[in-house]
Coordinates of C-alpha atoms in Angstrom, one line a residue:
X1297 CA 0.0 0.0 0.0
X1298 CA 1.4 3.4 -0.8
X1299 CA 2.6 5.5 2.0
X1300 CA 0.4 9.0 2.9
X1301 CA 2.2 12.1 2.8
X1302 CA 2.5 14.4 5.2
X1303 CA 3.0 17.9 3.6
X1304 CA 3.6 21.0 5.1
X1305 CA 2.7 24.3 3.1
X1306 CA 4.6 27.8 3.0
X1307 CA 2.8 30.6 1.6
X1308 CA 5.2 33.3 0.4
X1309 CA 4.6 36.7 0.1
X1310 CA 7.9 39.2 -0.8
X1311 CA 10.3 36.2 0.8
X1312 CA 8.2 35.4 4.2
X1313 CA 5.9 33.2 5.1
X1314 CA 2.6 34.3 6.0
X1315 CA -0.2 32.7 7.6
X1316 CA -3.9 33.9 7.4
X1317 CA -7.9 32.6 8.2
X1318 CA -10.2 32.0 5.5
X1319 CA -7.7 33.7 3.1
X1320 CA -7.6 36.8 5.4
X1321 CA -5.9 38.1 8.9
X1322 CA -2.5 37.4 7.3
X1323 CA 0.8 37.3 9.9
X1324 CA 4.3 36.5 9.7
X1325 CA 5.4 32.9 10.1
X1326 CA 9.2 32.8 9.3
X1327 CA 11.8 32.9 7.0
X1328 CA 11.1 30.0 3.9
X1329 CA 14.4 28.7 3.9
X1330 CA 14.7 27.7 7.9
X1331 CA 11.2 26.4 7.9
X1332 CA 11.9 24.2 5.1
X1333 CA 15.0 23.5 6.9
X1334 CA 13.3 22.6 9.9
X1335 CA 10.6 20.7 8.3
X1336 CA 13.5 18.5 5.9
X1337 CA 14.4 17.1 9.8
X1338 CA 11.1 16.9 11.2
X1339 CA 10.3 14.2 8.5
X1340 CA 7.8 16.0 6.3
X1341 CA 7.4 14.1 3.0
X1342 CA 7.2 17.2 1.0
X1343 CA 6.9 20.7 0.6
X1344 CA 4.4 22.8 -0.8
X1345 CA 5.4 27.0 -1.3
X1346 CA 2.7 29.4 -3.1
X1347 CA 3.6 32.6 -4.0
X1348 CA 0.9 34.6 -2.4
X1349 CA 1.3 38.0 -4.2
X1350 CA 2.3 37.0 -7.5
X1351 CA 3.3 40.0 -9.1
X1352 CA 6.1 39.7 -12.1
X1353 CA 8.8 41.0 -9.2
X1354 CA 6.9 38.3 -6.6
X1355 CA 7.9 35.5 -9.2
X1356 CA 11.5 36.7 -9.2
X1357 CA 11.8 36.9 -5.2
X1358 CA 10.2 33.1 -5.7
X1359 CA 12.8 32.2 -7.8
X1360 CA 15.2 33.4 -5.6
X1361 CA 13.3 31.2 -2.6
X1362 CA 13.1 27.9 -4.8
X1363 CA 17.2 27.9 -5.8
X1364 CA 17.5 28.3 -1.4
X1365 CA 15.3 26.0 -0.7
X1366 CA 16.2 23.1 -3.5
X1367 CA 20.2 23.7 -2.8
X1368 CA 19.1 22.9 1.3
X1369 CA 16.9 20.2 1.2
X1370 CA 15.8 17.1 -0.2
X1371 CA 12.5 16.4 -0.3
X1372 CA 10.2 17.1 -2.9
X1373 CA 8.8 20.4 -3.2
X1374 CA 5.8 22.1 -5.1
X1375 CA 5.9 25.7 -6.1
X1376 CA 2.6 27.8 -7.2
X1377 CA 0.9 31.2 -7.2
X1378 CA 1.0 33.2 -10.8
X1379 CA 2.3 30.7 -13.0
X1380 CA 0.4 31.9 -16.0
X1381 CA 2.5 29.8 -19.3
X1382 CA 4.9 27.2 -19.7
X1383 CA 7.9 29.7 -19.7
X1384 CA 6.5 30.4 -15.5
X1385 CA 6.8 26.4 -15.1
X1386 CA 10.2 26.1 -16.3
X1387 CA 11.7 28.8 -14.7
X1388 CA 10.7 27.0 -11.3
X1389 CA 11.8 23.6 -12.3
X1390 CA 15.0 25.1 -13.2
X1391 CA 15.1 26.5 -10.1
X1392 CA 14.9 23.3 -8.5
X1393 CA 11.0 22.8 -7.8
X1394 CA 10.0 19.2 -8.2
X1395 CA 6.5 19.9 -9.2
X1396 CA 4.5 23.5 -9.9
X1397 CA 0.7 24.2 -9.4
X1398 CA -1.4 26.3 -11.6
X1399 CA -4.8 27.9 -10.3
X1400 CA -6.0 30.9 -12.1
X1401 CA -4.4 30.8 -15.2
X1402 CA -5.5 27.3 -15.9
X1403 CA -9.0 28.2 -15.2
X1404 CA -9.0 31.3 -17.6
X1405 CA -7.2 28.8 -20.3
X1406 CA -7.4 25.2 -19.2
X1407 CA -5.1 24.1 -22.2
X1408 CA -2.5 25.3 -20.3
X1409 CA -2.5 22.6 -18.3
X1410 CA -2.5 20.0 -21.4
X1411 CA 0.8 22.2 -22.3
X1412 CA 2.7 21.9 -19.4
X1413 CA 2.0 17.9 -19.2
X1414 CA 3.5 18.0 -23.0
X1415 CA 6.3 19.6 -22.1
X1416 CA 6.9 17.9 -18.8
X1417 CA 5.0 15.3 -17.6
X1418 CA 1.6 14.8 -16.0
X1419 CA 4.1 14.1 -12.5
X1420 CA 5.1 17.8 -12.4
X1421 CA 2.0 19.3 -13.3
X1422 CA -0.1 20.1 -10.1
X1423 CA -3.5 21.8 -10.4
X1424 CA -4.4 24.0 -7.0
X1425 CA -8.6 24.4 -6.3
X1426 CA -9.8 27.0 -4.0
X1427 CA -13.4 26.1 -4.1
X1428 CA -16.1 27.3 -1.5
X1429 CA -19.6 25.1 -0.7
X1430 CA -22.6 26.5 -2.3
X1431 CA -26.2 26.7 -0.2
X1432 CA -29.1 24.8 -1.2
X1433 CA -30.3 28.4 -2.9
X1434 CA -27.2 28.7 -4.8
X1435 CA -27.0 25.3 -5.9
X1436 CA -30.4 25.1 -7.7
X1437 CA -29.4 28.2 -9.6
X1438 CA -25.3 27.9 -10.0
X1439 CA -25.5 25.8 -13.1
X1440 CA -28.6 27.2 -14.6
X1441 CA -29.7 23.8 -15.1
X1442 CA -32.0 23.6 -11.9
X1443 CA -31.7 21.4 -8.5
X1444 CA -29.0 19.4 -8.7
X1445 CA -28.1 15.4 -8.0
X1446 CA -25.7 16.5 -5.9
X1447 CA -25.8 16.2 -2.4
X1448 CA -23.8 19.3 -1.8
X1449 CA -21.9 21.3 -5.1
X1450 CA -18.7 23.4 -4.4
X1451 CA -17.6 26.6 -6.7
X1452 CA -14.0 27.1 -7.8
X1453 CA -12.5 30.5 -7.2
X1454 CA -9.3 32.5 -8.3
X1455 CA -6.8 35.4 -7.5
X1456 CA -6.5 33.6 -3.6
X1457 CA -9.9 32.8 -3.4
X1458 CA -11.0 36.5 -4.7
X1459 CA -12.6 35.8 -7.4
X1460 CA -16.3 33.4 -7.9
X1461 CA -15.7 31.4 -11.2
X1462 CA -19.1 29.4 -13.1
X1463 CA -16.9 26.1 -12.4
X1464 CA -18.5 23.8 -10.1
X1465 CA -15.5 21.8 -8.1
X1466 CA -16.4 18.3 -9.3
X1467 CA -16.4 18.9 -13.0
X1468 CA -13.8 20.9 -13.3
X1469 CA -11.6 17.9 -11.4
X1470 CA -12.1 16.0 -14.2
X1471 CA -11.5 18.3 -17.1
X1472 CA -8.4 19.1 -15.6
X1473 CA -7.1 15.8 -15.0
X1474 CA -8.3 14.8 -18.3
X1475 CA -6.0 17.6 -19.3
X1476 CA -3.2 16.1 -17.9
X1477 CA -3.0 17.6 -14.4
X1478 CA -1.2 14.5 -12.4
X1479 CA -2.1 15.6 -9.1
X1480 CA -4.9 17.7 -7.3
X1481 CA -4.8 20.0 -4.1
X1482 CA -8.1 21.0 -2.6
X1483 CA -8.3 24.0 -0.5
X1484 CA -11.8 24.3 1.4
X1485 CA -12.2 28.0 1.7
X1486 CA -15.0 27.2 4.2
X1487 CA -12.1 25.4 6.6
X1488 CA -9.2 26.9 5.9
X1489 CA -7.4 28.4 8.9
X1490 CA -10.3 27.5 10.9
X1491 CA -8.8 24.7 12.8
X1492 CA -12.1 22.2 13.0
X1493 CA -11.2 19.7 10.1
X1494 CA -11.4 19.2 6.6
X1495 CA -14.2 19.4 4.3
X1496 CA -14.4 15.6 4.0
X1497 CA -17.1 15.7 2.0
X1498 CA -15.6 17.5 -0.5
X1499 CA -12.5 15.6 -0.6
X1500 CA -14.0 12.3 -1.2
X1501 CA -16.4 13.8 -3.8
X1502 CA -13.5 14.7 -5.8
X1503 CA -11.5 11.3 -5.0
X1504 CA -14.0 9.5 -6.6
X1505 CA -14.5 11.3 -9.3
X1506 CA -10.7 11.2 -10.8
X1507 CA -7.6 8.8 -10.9
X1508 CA -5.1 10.9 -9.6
X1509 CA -3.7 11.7 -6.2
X1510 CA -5.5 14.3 -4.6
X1511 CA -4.1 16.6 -1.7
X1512 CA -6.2 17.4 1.7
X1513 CA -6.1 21.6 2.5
X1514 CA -7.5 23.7 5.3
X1515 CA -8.7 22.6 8.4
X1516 CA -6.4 21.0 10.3
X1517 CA -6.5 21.3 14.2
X1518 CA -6.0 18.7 15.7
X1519 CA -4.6 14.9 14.9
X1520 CA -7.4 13.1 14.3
X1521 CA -8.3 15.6 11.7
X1522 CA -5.8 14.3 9.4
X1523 CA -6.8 10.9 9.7
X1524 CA -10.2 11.6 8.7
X1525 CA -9.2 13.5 5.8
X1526 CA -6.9 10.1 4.2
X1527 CA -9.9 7.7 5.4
X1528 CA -13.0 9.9 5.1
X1529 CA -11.8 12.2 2.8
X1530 CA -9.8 9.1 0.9
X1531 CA -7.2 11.6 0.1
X1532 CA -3.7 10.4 -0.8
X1533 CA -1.7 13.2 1.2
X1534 CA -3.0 15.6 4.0
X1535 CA -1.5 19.7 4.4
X1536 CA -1.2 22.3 6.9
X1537 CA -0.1 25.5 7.3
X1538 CA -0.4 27.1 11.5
X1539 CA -0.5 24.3 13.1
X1540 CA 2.9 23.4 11.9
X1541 CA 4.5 26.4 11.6
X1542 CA 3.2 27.8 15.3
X1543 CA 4.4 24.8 16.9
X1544 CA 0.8 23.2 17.6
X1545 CA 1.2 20.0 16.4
X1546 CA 4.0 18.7 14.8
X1547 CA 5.1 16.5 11.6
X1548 CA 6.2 13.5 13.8
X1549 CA 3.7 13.4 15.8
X1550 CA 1.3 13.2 12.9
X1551 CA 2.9 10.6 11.4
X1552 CA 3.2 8.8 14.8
X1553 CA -0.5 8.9 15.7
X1554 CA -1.3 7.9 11.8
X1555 CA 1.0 4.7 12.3
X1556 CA -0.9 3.8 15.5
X1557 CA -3.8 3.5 13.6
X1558 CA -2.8 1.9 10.8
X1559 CA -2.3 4.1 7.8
X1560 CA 0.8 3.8 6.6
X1561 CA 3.3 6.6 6.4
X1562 CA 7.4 7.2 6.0
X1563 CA 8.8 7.1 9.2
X1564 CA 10.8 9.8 10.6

């Protein structure tokens, strides 16, 4: 059976990590390159860093983070935020990123995302979701199409969760996997930073629904959080931000009360 990941995330913004709620109330959490440091010893299976700001000058400063980081450590690690063309996704490979995430600018041209797995493999291609749960009212007019199936529909957003698109979570999934993203992360703007658990519902809906790994985001608080999310949420890797970089819980300990209970994960 394959092994869960445990996988920290680093949002950058101008060369610091940052942390906020619900995409808001953002704060200092360190400098990138001792956190991933810290986090290469504490056993994390990989890292995830998103440029926050994104700006042209943002992308160079994340440039500058990647080459750090990749020279330091040795796990694998993901790099996102404002990579709008396949010139944006080599530039971080080349920098030493392992894999790269697209958000907006794959929703505003999905065929970038058949691009970048041309040029270099469905393994490096990582598509990020900020989607947000719709009400009952919303759902029966979100599609135009009337009451839904569904038991409960989620709508993707952009620009750091800024920005309501017409996608609904689910479908979108599977055009983009279609397209040749090989690997999903799910952020629940409904849990993120919130601390009471992943949107587990969400999670599964989207695991069933395509063949590729899919990453659990927003909402951990406490360890039994992150099991539900790989059992409930039959996610293939779980993330946090806070907890790990305030010192709440920590990446052994995760991977210690996961072992207990039988899923399997890389020791420490």
């Amino acid at each position: 059976m394959l092994t869960r990941r445990i996988i920290p995330c680093l949002d950058v913004d101008a060369g610091r990590v940052v942390k906020g709620v619900s995409f808001v109330d953002i704060r200092d959490a360190g400098d990138p390159a001792e956190l991933a440091a810290f986090y290469n010893h504490e056993g994390a299976d990989e890292l995830v860093f998103l440029d926050i700001t994104a700006s042209s000058d943002a992308r160079n400063t994340m440039v500058g983070v990647v080459e750090q980081v990749s020279s330091e450590v040795f796990i694998p690690l993901t790099v996102g935020g404002g990579i709008r063309s396949v010139g944006d996704m080599r530039r971080m490979l080349e920098a030493g990123a392992d894999k790269v995430s697209v958000n907006s600018a794959a929703v505003n041209d999905p065929k970038l995302i058949e691009e970048c797995a041309k040029e270099f493999g469905s393994q490096c291609v990582v598509l990020a979701m900020d989607v947000k749960q719709l009400t009952d009212a919303e759902i029966s007019t979100f599609d135009g199409s009337g009451p839904s199936q569904q038991a409960a529909m989620w709508q993707v957003y952009t620009h750091g969760g800024r920005r309501p698109t017409p996608l609904d979570a689910i479908k979108w999934a599977k055009l983009a996997t279609d397209n040749g993203a090989g690997e999903l992360l799910v952020t629940s703007m409904d849990t993120d930073g919130q601390k009471t658990g992943y949107d587990n519902l969400l999670l599964a809906s989207i695991s069933d629904s395509v063949t590729v790994p899919v990453i659990a985001s927003g909402g951990a608080g406490a360890l039994s959080h992150f099991y539900d999310a790989l059992v409930d949420g039959k996610s293939d890797a779980v993330l946090a931000a806070s907890l790990f970089h305030f010192g709440e819980i920590r990446v052994h300990e995760v991977k210690s009360y996961l072992a207990n209970r039988g899923i399997p994960v890389r020791q420490v």
